[in-house]
Short mmCIF file of C-alpha atoms and ligand atoms in Angstrom, two decimals:
data_model
loop_
_atom_site.label_atom_id
_atom_site.label_comp_id
_atom_site.label_asym_id
_atom_site.label_seq_id
_atom_site.Cartn_x
_atom_site.Cartn_y
_atom_site.Cartn_z
CA MET A 7 35.31 -68.53 0.41
CA GLN A 8 33.39 -70.94 2.66
CA ALA A 9 35.86 -73.70 1.80
CA THR A 10 38.79 -71.43 2.79
CA GLU A 11 37.15 -70.61 6.16
CA GLN A 12 36.58 -74.26 6.83
CA ALA A 13 40.22 -75.07 6.02
CA ILE A 14 41.45 -72.33 8.37
CA ARG A 15 39.12 -73.57 11.15
CA GLN A 16 40.50 -77.07 10.73
CA VAL A 17 44.12 -75.86 10.96
CA VAL A 18 43.28 -73.82 14.09
CA GLN A 19 41.58 -76.85 15.67
CA GLU A 20 44.63 -79.01 14.93
CA VAL A 21 46.98 -76.43 16.49
CA LEU A 22 44.72 -76.07 19.55
CA ALA A 23 44.63 -79.84 19.96
CA GLN A 24 48.41 -79.78 20.24
CA LEU A 25 48.40 -77.00 22.80
CA GLY A 26 48.01 -77.74 26.50
CA SER A 27 45.46 -75.90 28.63
CA ASN A 28 48.18 -73.41 29.63
CA GLY A 29 49.04 -72.70 26.02
CA ARG A 30 52.29 -74.72 26.04
CA MET A 31 53.01 -77.57 23.70
CA ASN A 32 52.18 -81.01 25.05
CA GLY A 33 54.78 -83.73 24.72
CA SER A 34 53.32 -84.74 21.37
CA GLY A 35 53.57 -88.41 20.63
CA SER A 36 54.47 -89.11 24.28
CA ALA A 37 53.38 -92.40 25.79
CA HIS A 38 52.62 -90.30 28.89
CA GLY A 39 50.48 -87.49 27.51
CA ASN A 40 50.01 -85.72 30.87
CA GLY A 41 53.55 -84.34 30.65
CA ASP A 42 54.31 -80.86 29.40
CA TRP A 43 57.64 -81.25 27.60
CA GLY A 44 59.00 -83.23 30.56
CA VAL A 45 57.17 -81.39 33.37
CA PHE A 46 54.98 -83.80 35.37
CA GLN A 47 52.56 -83.64 38.28
CA THR A 48 53.42 -86.96 39.92
CA VAL A 49 56.61 -88.91 40.57
CA ASP A 50 55.11 -92.06 39.02
CA ASP A 51 54.35 -90.27 35.76
CA ALA A 52 57.73 -88.53 35.65
CA VAL A 53 59.63 -91.77 36.28
CA ALA A 54 57.51 -93.74 33.77
CA ALA A 55 58.18 -91.10 31.09
CA ALA A 56 61.93 -91.07 31.88
CA GLU A 57 61.98 -94.89 31.68
CA ASP A 58 60.33 -94.68 28.27
CA GLY A 59 62.84 -91.98 27.26
CA PHE A 60 65.69 -94.24 28.41
CA ARG A 61 64.46 -97.20 26.33
CA LYS A 62 64.23 -95.03 23.21
CA LEU A 63 67.65 -93.42 23.84
CA ALA A 64 69.19 -96.89 24.19
CA GLU A 65 68.06 -97.75 20.65
CA ARG A 66 69.88 -94.74 19.21
CA PRO A 67 73.54 -94.44 18.18
CA VAL A 68 75.95 -92.68 20.51
CA SER A 69 76.18 -89.88 17.93
CA ASP A 70 72.63 -88.88 18.93
CA ARG A 71 73.91 -88.24 22.46
CA VAL A 72 76.46 -85.86 20.93
CA LYS A 73 73.59 -83.96 19.26
CA ILE A 74 71.63 -83.86 22.53
CA VAL A 75 74.58 -82.46 24.49
CA GLN A 76 75.04 -79.80 21.81
CA CYS A 77 71.32 -78.86 22.09
CA ILE A 78 71.71 -78.30 25.86
CA LYS A 79 74.90 -76.27 25.45
CA ASP A 80 73.52 -74.17 22.57
CA LEU A 81 70.32 -73.40 24.45
CA CYS A 82 72.13 -72.41 27.66
CA THR A 83 74.47 -70.16 25.68
CA SER A 84 71.97 -68.51 23.35
CA GLN A 85 69.27 -67.96 26.02
CA ALA A 86 71.62 -67.22 28.93
CA GLU A 87 70.46 -63.61 29.36
CA GLU A 88 66.75 -64.44 29.49
CA LEU A 89 67.09 -67.62 31.56
CA GLY A 90 69.60 -66.02 33.94
CA ARG A 91 67.21 -63.12 34.52
CA LEU A 92 64.29 -65.51 35.14
CA GLU A 93 66.36 -67.48 37.64
CA LEU A 94 67.33 -64.30 39.53
CA GLU A 95 63.73 -63.00 39.52
CA GLU A 96 62.40 -66.27 40.91
CA THR A 97 65.05 -67.06 43.52
CA GLY A 98 65.94 -63.47 44.51
CA ILE A 99 69.53 -64.52 45.29
CA GLY A 100 72.82 -63.86 43.50
CA ARG A 101 73.85 -61.47 40.72
CA LEU A 102 72.50 -61.16 37.19
CA ASP A 103 75.93 -60.99 35.49
CA HIS A 104 77.00 -64.17 37.24
CA LYS A 105 73.68 -65.97 36.70
CA ILE A 106 74.22 -65.36 32.98
CA GLN A 107 77.85 -66.46 33.17
CA LYS A 108 76.88 -69.69 34.96
CA LEU A 109 74.66 -70.61 32.01
CA LYS A 110 77.26 -69.63 29.40
CA ILE A 111 79.93 -71.83 31.00
CA ILE A 112 77.68 -74.89 30.65
CA ALA A 113 79.46 -75.11 27.26
CA LEU A 114 82.57 -76.25 29.21
CA VAL A 115 80.91 -79.28 30.83
CA PRO A 116 82.35 -82.44 29.25
CA GLY A 117 80.09 -84.67 27.17
CA VAL A 118 80.25 -87.91 25.21
CA GLU A 119 83.96 -87.42 24.43
CA PHE A 120 84.63 -88.18 28.10
CA LEU A 121 83.42 -91.80 27.72
CA LYS A 122 86.05 -94.41 27.07
CA CYS A 123 86.46 -98.07 26.33
CA ASP A 124 89.29 -100.08 27.85
CA ALA A 125 90.74 -103.14 26.13
CA VAL A 126 93.27 -105.77 27.19
CA SER A 127 94.62 -108.33 24.77
CA GLY A 128 96.96 -111.22 25.52
CA ASP A 129 97.65 -114.88 24.93
CA HIS A 130 94.19 -115.78 26.19
CA GLY A 131 92.11 -113.44 24.11
CA LEU A 132 90.59 -109.97 24.21
CA THR A 133 88.68 -108.29 27.02
CA VAL A 134 86.81 -105.05 26.51
CA THR A 135 85.46 -102.88 29.33
CA GLU A 136 82.68 -100.52 28.34
CA TYR A 137 80.88 -97.85 30.32
CA ALA A 138 77.16 -98.49 30.25
CA PRO A 139 74.22 -96.42 31.56
CA PHE A 140 72.30 -97.13 34.76
CA GLY A 141 68.87 -96.07 33.45
CA VAL A 142 66.77 -93.42 35.19
CA ILE A 143 68.70 -91.27 37.69
CA GLY A 144 66.90 -89.36 40.46
CA LYS A 145 68.23 -85.82 40.84
CA ILE A 146 67.79 -83.16 43.54
CA THR A 147 68.95 -79.62 42.67
CA PRO A 148 69.79 -76.62 44.91
CA VAL A 149 68.26 -73.13 44.83
CA THR A 150 71.72 -71.56 44.50
CA HIS A 151 72.09 -72.69 40.85
CA SER A 152 68.81 -74.26 39.84
CA LEU A 153 69.00 -74.45 36.04
CA PRO A 154 72.83 -74.56 35.75
CA THR A 155 72.95 -77.64 38.01
CA LEU A 156 70.16 -79.34 36.09
CA ALA A 157 71.74 -78.56 32.70
CA SER A 158 75.22 -79.65 33.83
CA ASN A 159 73.89 -82.90 35.30
CA ALA A 160 71.75 -83.58 32.22
CA ILE A 161 74.87 -83.32 30.00
CA SER A 162 76.83 -85.75 32.19
CA MET A 163 73.96 -88.21 32.68
CA ILE A 164 72.66 -88.29 29.11
CA SER A 165 76.23 -88.53 27.75
CA GLY A 166 76.46 -91.71 29.80
CA GLY A 167 73.21 -92.94 28.19
CA ASN A 168 70.89 -92.27 31.15
CA THR A 169 67.75 -90.21 31.57
CA LEU A 170 66.81 -88.25 34.68
CA VAL A 171 63.93 -87.29 36.90
CA CYS A 172 64.47 -84.10 38.87
CA ASN A 173 63.01 -82.81 42.12
CA PRO A 174 64.10 -79.15 41.93
CA HIS A 175 64.39 -76.87 44.96
CA PRO A 176 60.85 -75.44 45.47
CA SER A 177 62.20 -71.86 45.33
CA GLY A 178 63.87 -72.48 41.96
CA ARG A 179 61.28 -74.78 40.41
CA LEU A 180 59.83 -72.39 37.81
CA ILE A 181 63.17 -71.79 36.09
CA ALA A 182 64.11 -75.47 36.34
CA CYS A 183 60.77 -76.46 34.75
CA GLU A 184 61.00 -73.79 32.05
CA GLY A 185 64.58 -74.83 31.24
CA THR A 186 63.46 -78.48 31.07
CA ARG A 187 60.65 -77.63 28.63
CA ARG A 188 62.98 -75.66 26.37
CA ILE A 189 65.76 -78.25 26.44
CA ASN A 190 63.38 -81.16 25.82
CA ARG A 191 61.78 -79.30 22.93
CA ALA A 192 65.21 -78.62 21.36
CA ILE A 193 66.17 -82.28 21.82
CA TYR A 194 62.87 -83.40 20.24
CA GLU A 195 63.43 -81.15 17.24
CA ALA A 196 66.99 -82.43 16.77
CA THR A 197 66.41 -86.15 17.41
CA GLY A 198 62.70 -86.92 17.87
CA LEU A 199 63.47 -88.15 21.41
CA GLU A 200 61.30 -87.12 24.36
CA ASN A 201 61.41 -87.06 28.14
CA LEU A 202 65.16 -87.53 28.54
CA ILE A 203 64.79 -85.00 31.37
CA THR A 204 61.64 -85.13 33.48
CA ILE A 205 60.86 -82.86 36.40
CA LEU A 206 58.26 -82.36 39.11
CA ASP A 207 56.08 -79.28 38.73
CA ASN A 208 55.41 -79.11 42.49
CA PRO A 209 58.44 -80.56 44.26
CA THR A 210 58.34 -81.22 48.01
CA ILE A 211 60.40 -83.20 50.51
CA GLU A 212 57.78 -85.95 50.07
CA THR A 213 58.28 -86.12 46.29
CA ALA A 214 62.07 -86.18 46.86
CA ASN A 215 61.59 -89.16 49.15
CA GLU A 216 59.30 -90.84 46.61
CA ILE A 217 62.11 -90.52 44.05
CA PHE A 218 64.60 -91.95 46.57
CA GLU A 219 62.29 -94.97 47.03
CA HIS A 220 60.98 -95.46 43.48
CA ARG A 221 61.65 -98.83 41.86
CA GLY A 222 62.12 -97.22 38.46
CA VAL A 223 64.97 -95.01 39.70
CA ARG A 224 68.34 -96.80 39.61
CA ILE A 225 70.61 -94.35 41.44
CA ILE A 226 70.27 -90.89 42.93
CA CYS A 227 72.43 -87.81 42.70
CA VAL A 228 71.76 -84.93 45.09
CA THR A 229 73.29 -81.48 45.18
CA GLY A 230 72.52 -79.50 48.32
CA GLY A 231 73.11 -78.83 51.98
CA PRO A 232 73.53 -81.07 55.02
CA PHE A 233 69.90 -82.24 55.36
CA VAL A 234 69.45 -83.53 51.84
CA ALA A 235 72.98 -84.97 51.85
CA ARG A 236 72.12 -86.97 54.98
CA ALA A 237 68.72 -88.05 53.61
CA ALA A 238 70.33 -89.32 50.38
CA MET A 239 73.03 -91.24 52.22
CA GLN A 240 70.35 -92.93 54.33
CA SER A 241 68.37 -94.00 51.26
CA ARG A 242 68.62 -97.63 50.16
CA LYS A 243 69.80 -96.63 46.68
CA ARG A 244 73.34 -95.84 45.68
CA ALA A 245 73.71 -92.08 46.13
CA ILE A 246 76.17 -89.68 44.56
CA VAL A 247 76.15 -86.79 47.01
CA ALA A 248 77.37 -83.28 46.19
CA GLY A 249 77.14 -81.91 49.72
CA PRO A 250 77.82 -78.65 51.58
CA GLY A 251 81.15 -76.94 52.11
CA ASN A 252 82.66 -74.07 54.09
CA PRO A 253 85.85 -73.43 52.12
CA PRO A 254 88.69 -71.82 54.11
CA VAL A 255 91.62 -69.86 52.65
CA VAL A 256 95.05 -69.77 54.28
CA VAL A 257 97.43 -66.93 53.35
CA ASP A 258 101.02 -67.16 54.60
CA GLU A 259 103.94 -64.71 54.70
CA THR A 260 105.40 -65.95 51.37
CA ALA A 261 102.20 -65.33 49.36
CA ASP A 262 101.74 -62.89 46.50
CA ILE A 263 99.43 -60.67 48.55
CA ASP A 264 97.85 -58.81 45.66
CA ASN A 265 97.02 -62.07 43.90
CA ALA A 266 95.62 -63.48 47.15
CA ALA A 267 93.31 -60.47 47.60
CA ARG A 268 92.18 -60.59 43.96
CA SER A 269 91.55 -64.34 44.15
CA ILE A 270 89.55 -64.12 47.40
CA ILE A 271 87.29 -61.52 45.78
CA THR A 272 86.96 -63.37 42.46
CA GLY A 273 85.87 -66.57 44.21
CA GLY A 274 84.14 -65.18 47.31
CA ALA A 275 82.08 -62.56 45.47
CA PHE A 276 80.99 -64.82 42.60
CA ASP A 277 77.17 -64.81 42.51
CA ASN A 278 77.30 -63.14 45.95
CA ASN A 279 79.17 -66.09 47.48
CA LEU A 280 76.50 -68.69 46.65
CA LEU A 281 78.98 -71.21 45.22
CA CYS A 282 79.68 -74.21 47.44
CA ILE A 283 83.36 -73.84 46.47
CA GLY A 284 83.46 -70.06 47.16
CA GLU A 285 85.90 -68.59 49.68
CA LYS A 286 84.00 -68.41 53.01
CA GLU A 287 86.67 -67.48 55.60
CA VAL A 288 90.33 -66.45 55.54
CA PHE A 289 93.09 -67.37 57.97
CA ALA A 290 96.06 -65.06 57.35
CA VAL A 291 99.34 -64.92 59.22
CA GLU A 292 100.10 -61.96 61.45
CA SER A 293 103.10 -60.65 59.45
CA ILE A 294 101.08 -59.99 56.26
CA PHE A 295 97.60 -59.61 57.81
CA ASP A 296 97.30 -55.82 57.52
CA GLU A 297 98.91 -55.79 54.06
CA LEU A 298 96.29 -58.31 52.89
CA LEU A 299 93.40 -56.29 54.36
CA ASN A 300 94.77 -53.18 52.65
CA ALA A 301 95.04 -54.94 49.28
CA MET A 302 91.36 -55.93 49.20
CA PRO A 303 89.83 -52.55 48.20
CA ARG A 304 92.01 -52.52 45.05
CA HIS A 305 89.91 -55.44 43.79
CA GLY A 306 86.39 -54.51 44.90
CA GLY A 307 86.50 -55.22 48.64
CA TYR A 308 85.09 -52.90 51.33
CA GLN A 309 86.32 -53.29 54.90
CA LEU A 310 83.84 -53.24 57.81
CA ASN A 311 84.94 -52.17 61.26
CA CYS A 312 84.22 -54.11 64.45
CA SER A 313 80.88 -52.53 65.24
CA GLN A 314 79.69 -52.84 61.64
CA ILE A 315 80.63 -56.54 61.67
CA ASP A 316 78.74 -56.99 64.95
CA GLN A 317 75.62 -55.39 63.45
CA LEU A 318 75.80 -57.56 60.32
CA THR A 319 76.43 -60.71 62.37
CA LYS A 320 73.30 -60.05 64.47
CA LEU A 321 71.24 -59.70 61.30
CA ALA A 322 72.78 -62.70 59.52
CA PHE A 323 72.56 -65.27 62.34
CA ASP A 324 70.30 -66.23 65.21
CA PRO A 325 71.89 -67.81 68.29
CA PRO A 326 72.07 -71.64 68.43
CA LYS A 327 68.83 -73.41 69.38
CA ASP A 328 67.92 -76.65 71.12
CA GLY A 329 71.39 -77.38 72.50
CA SER A 330 73.00 -77.23 69.02
CA ASP A 331 76.39 -75.51 68.47
CA HIS A 332 75.25 -74.05 65.16
CA HIS A 333 74.07 -70.50 64.70
CA VAL A 334 70.96 -70.31 62.55
CA LEU A 335 71.53 -68.60 59.20
CA ASN A 336 69.00 -65.92 58.27
CA ARG A 337 68.05 -67.01 54.72
CA ASP A 338 66.76 -63.47 53.97
CA LEU A 339 70.37 -62.26 53.69
CA VAL A 340 71.62 -65.19 51.59
CA GLY A 341 72.83 -64.17 48.12
CA LYS A 342 72.12 -60.45 48.59
CA ASP A 343 74.41 -57.85 46.99
CA ALA A 344 77.23 -56.41 49.12
CA SER A 345 75.58 -52.98 48.83
CA VAL A 346 72.29 -54.37 50.20
CA LEU A 347 74.02 -55.98 53.20
CA ALA A 348 75.81 -52.65 53.78
CA GLU A 349 72.53 -50.70 53.62
CA MET A 350 71.07 -53.02 56.26
CA ILE A 351 73.68 -51.72 58.70
CA GLY A 352 73.24 -48.12 57.61
CA LEU A 353 76.25 -47.96 55.31
CA SER A 354 76.55 -46.76 51.76
CA VAL A 355 79.42 -48.44 49.89
CA PRO A 356 81.03 -47.25 46.61
CA ALA A 357 79.60 -48.58 43.34
CA GLY A 358 81.55 -51.65 42.23
CA THR A 359 81.88 -53.08 45.75
CA ASP A 360 81.76 -56.85 45.25
CA LEU A 361 82.62 -58.12 48.70
CA LEU A 362 82.49 -56.90 52.31
CA TYR A 363 85.19 -58.18 54.64
CA GLY A 364 86.76 -57.49 58.01
CA GLU A 365 88.70 -58.86 60.94
CA THR A 366 86.93 -61.24 63.33
CA ASP A 367 88.02 -63.94 65.71
CA GLU A 368 87.22 -67.57 65.03
CA SER A 369 84.17 -67.54 67.30
CA ASN A 370 82.25 -65.19 64.98
CA PRO A 371 79.54 -67.32 63.29
CA PHE A 372 80.68 -66.14 59.84
CA VAL A 373 83.75 -68.37 60.38
CA PRO A 374 82.18 -71.76 61.16
CA GLU A 375 78.91 -71.31 59.20
CA GLU A 376 78.42 -71.45 55.42
CA GLN A 377 77.11 -67.90 55.08
CA MET A 378 76.45 -67.80 51.31
CA MET A 379 76.53 -63.99 51.28
CA PRO A 380 79.27 -61.50 50.28
CA PHE A 381 80.88 -60.90 53.67
CA VAL A 382 84.10 -62.83 54.36
CA PRO A 383 85.72 -62.83 57.84
CA PHE A 384 89.54 -62.63 58.16
CA VAL A 385 91.11 -64.28 61.22
CA ARG A 386 94.64 -63.32 62.35
CA CYS A 387 96.97 -66.32 62.91
CA ARG A 388 100.33 -66.74 64.57
CA ASP A 389 101.78 -68.70 61.65
CA ALA A 390 100.80 -70.90 58.70
CA MET A 391 100.48 -74.03 60.86
CA GLN A 392 97.90 -72.34 63.09
CA GLY A 393 96.08 -71.16 59.95
CA ILE A 394 95.96 -74.73 58.62
CA GLU A 395 94.74 -76.03 61.99
CA LEU A 396 91.89 -73.49 62.06
CA ALA A 397 91.07 -74.11 58.39
CA LYS A 398 90.70 -77.82 59.12
CA LYS A 399 88.54 -77.17 62.18
CA HIS A 400 86.13 -74.86 60.39
CA GLU A 401 85.84 -76.95 57.22
CA HIS A 402 84.15 -79.45 59.55
CA GLY A 403 85.48 -82.50 57.68
CA PHE A 404 83.10 -81.90 54.74
CA GLY A 405 86.10 -82.68 52.51
CA HIS A 406 84.83 -80.11 50.00
CA THR A 407 87.21 -77.25 49.03
CA SER A 408 90.16 -75.36 50.50
CA MET A 409 92.62 -72.78 49.22
CA ILE A 410 96.11 -71.63 50.10
CA HIS A 411 98.18 -68.64 48.98
CA SER A 412 101.85 -69.44 49.55
CA ARG A 413 105.14 -69.94 47.74
CA ASN A 414 106.32 -72.45 50.32
CA VAL A 415 105.94 -75.91 48.79
CA ARG A 416 106.23 -77.67 52.13
CA THR A 417 103.43 -75.58 53.66
CA MET A 418 101.26 -76.21 50.61
CA THR A 419 101.83 -79.95 50.89
CA ILE A 420 101.13 -80.03 54.63
CA MET A 421 97.84 -78.21 54.11
CA GLY A 422 96.84 -80.46 51.19
CA ARG A 423 97.39 -83.55 53.33
CA GLU A 424 95.70 -82.15 56.42
CA MET A 425 92.61 -80.79 54.68
CA ASN A 426 91.99 -83.83 52.48
CA THR A 427 89.45 -81.80 50.48
CA THR A 428 88.04 -82.77 47.07
CA LEU A 429 89.27 -79.48 45.59
CA TYR A 430 92.50 -77.89 46.81
CA VAL A 431 93.51 -74.70 45.03
CA LYS A 432 96.93 -73.10 45.37
CA ASN A 433 97.48 -69.45 44.48
CA GLY A 434 94.23 -68.88 42.62
CA PRO A 435 90.49 -68.37 43.16
CA SER A 436 88.29 -71.33 44.08
CA SER A 437 86.83 -71.32 40.57
CA ALA A 438 90.25 -72.44 39.24
CA GLY A 439 89.44 -75.81 40.82
CA LEU A 440 86.63 -76.20 38.29
CA GLY A 441 88.75 -75.31 35.27
CA LEU A 442 87.81 -71.62 35.28
CA GLY A 443 91.25 -70.02 35.14
CA GLY A 444 92.84 -73.34 36.13
CA GLU A 445 93.18 -76.68 34.36
CA GLY A 446 90.46 -79.33 34.48
CA TYR A 447 86.82 -79.72 33.50
CA LEU A 448 83.64 -78.12 34.86
CA SER A 449 80.63 -79.57 36.66
CA PHE A 450 78.06 -78.02 38.98
CA SER A 451 78.00 -81.10 41.21
CA ILE A 452 81.11 -81.95 43.22
CA ALA A 453 80.50 -85.24 44.97
CA THR A 454 82.18 -84.85 48.33
CA PRO A 455 81.13 -87.34 51.06
CA THR A 456 80.62 -90.16 48.56
CA GLY A 457 83.96 -89.48 46.85
CA GLU A 458 83.22 -89.29 43.11
CA GLY A 459 84.71 -85.78 42.98
CA VAL A 460 83.88 -83.38 40.15
CA THR A 461 81.11 -85.37 38.43
CA ASN A 462 81.40 -86.20 34.73
CA PRO A 463 79.77 -88.67 32.27
CA LEU A 464 81.76 -91.63 33.65
CA THR A 465 80.39 -90.93 37.15
CA PHE A 466 76.99 -92.04 35.85
CA THR A 467 78.05 -95.28 34.18
CA ARG A 468 78.43 -98.94 35.11
CA GLN A 469 81.52 -100.81 34.01
CA ARG A 470 80.70 -103.86 31.91
CA ARG A 471 83.33 -106.34 30.79
CA CYS A 472 83.13 -108.56 27.73
CA ALA A 473 85.79 -111.28 27.43
CA MET A 474 86.46 -113.20 24.22
CA VAL A 475 88.66 -116.24 24.65
CA ASP A 476 90.61 -117.02 21.52
CA GLU A 477 93.84 -116.45 19.63
CA LEU A 478 93.16 -112.91 18.46
CA ARG A 479 96.57 -111.30 18.54
CA ILE A 480 98.01 -110.04 15.30
CA ILE A 481 101.51 -109.73 16.71
P1 LIG B 27 69.21 -77.19 50.50
O1 LIG B 27 69.88 -78.32 51.21
O2 LIG B 27 68.34 -76.27 51.25
O3 LIG B 27 68.33 -77.78 49.31
C1 LIG B 27 68.87 -78.64 48.33
C2 LIG B 27 67.79 -79.53 47.78
O4 LIG B 27 67.47 -80.55 48.72
C3 LIG B 27 66.48 -78.83 47.48
O5 LIG B 27 65.94 -79.35 46.28
C4 LIG B 27 65.62 -79.18 48.69
O6 LIG B 27 64.26 -79.13 48.38
C5 LIG B 27 66.07 -80.58 48.98
N1 LIG B 27 65.95 -81.06 50.37
C6 LIG B 27 66.30 -80.39 51.48
N2 LIG B 27 66.14 -81.19 52.58
C7 LIG B 27 65.71 -82.39 52.11
C8 LIG B 27 65.38 -83.64 52.72
N3 LIG B 27 65.43 -83.84 54.05
N4 LIG B 27 64.97 -84.66 51.91
C9 LIG B 27 64.91 -84.51 50.58
N5 LIG B 27 65.19 -83.34 49.95
C10 LIG B 27 65.59 -82.31 50.71
O7 LIG B 27 70.40 -76.40 49.80
P2 LIG B 27 70.34 -75.07 48.91
O8 LIG B 27 70.22 -73.89 49.79
O9 LIG B 27 69.38 -75.23 47.81
O10 LIG B 27 71.79 -75.11 48.28
C11 LIG B 27 72.93 -74.70 48.98
C12 LIG B 27 73.65 -75.87 49.60
O11 LIG B 27 74.03 -76.80 48.60
C13 LIG B 27 74.94 -75.42 50.26
O12 LIG B 27 75.13 -76.14 51.44
C14 LIG B 27 76.00 -75.74 49.21
O13 LIG B 27 77.28 -75.94 49.75
C15 LIG B 27 75.44 -77.01 48.63
N6 LIG B 27 75.92 -77.20 47.25
C16 LIG B 27 76.82 -78.17 47.01
C17 LIG B 27 77.31 -78.37 45.72
C18 LIG B 27 78.33 -79.40 45.41
O14 LIG B 27 78.62 -79.59 44.22
N7 LIG B 27 78.89 -80.09 46.37
C19 LIG B 27 76.85 -77.56 44.67
C20 LIG B 27 75.90 -76.57 44.96
C21 LIG B 27 75.44 -76.40 46.26
#
């Protein structure tokens, strides 16, 4: 009996030794034992662990990267309900159904199959171009999709053979850290590899800047608004910048009006209009303007009148400060449900209302500002050319996303050329530009000012050429 008790005590002591002070598993076997399945207290420790993870990953066959990608996709799919709920509880923005959907669609992000190898053979020999990793990549994630961005980036970066160190948005750090722990644990169980994703437990602007400056970090990739985009572009490292947008929609007299209304609601209401690609303002031509407004309720829209729009505008924005032209967005309204925005102005809207909308002129701050809430302003235009002109003005040259609803090929082409946006969607919701109901692949980081476009595994690789000089041809 005594011997049995002693054996049990020993097992318990062994288990406790493997448990951290907070009851979570330590990164067992890690060269950097102060990590908690990839969650670190300092930038130096997180980068050192990611460097170690990179060296070990480099020794493994590419087929291990396939297993790792599958671990991330399986986890995001099977735990989407729980993780989506945790993200919503922590950030307080967006919609539960769409938080869950954003994790489930991680399965559509391309992985190792996207890598390629180019070869040229000729009289002088054979030259092979391969796509090699950079090493440790510094990553900044937004609050609007904390874990989905991290998971999507991890798939692209690890497929390319890299590891990453993440400075999450402080208001979405708990879910980003919990997702990192779970993903790293799944990867460890499948491959024995650790710290392919590392993350800061207490991220700040200072830790972001430390990552930007760190010698162990080879390149940076940031996803966020204008301030972080500017900070990354000023850093001395190569930066892949997925910056802000303010996507306009033009609707002309040849459009399928019902499809236009449905598309504006599908894209503009998704996760309460948090997506950087989501429809933010509509410029519709006079001849179909009223018909378009009247089509919106059939798809979950609720029209506000002038005084209701005025009330909401006063709550959503403060006047410009310090000589700036920009109204100041009230972050308390960002990502709230349409019914909550309506309640704030004393209105009760029918169940199933996804999006509020109404007529404004272009001076209403909802037009030039990226509101990230489910109210979309509609501006009446003389003709399609005026709509395109206003769309260009209010996209501010971000070069992010624009949409048109038209059957006139010439008008569509003129707008495509004028806007010069990274995503340009014709006759569908913005999400079609990311392969959701349109063709193409998905990513949660669309590199706009730096030009890489919808990021994928090749975005995070270096081209390396190997030339063999000889008579190698078999023909
Ligand atoms: P945000 O700019 O407030 O924060 C983004 C991240 O940058 C956070 O981690 C934040 O802590 C950090 N940050 C902010 N200022 C910084 C600075 N000066 N130095 C270093 N780090 C800094 O944005 P958000 O509210 O989290 O996300 C919404 C914004 O992100 C919108 O503008 C949206 O359009 C954009 N976005 C773009 C894409 C894309 O793929 N292009 C995707 C998602 C979101």
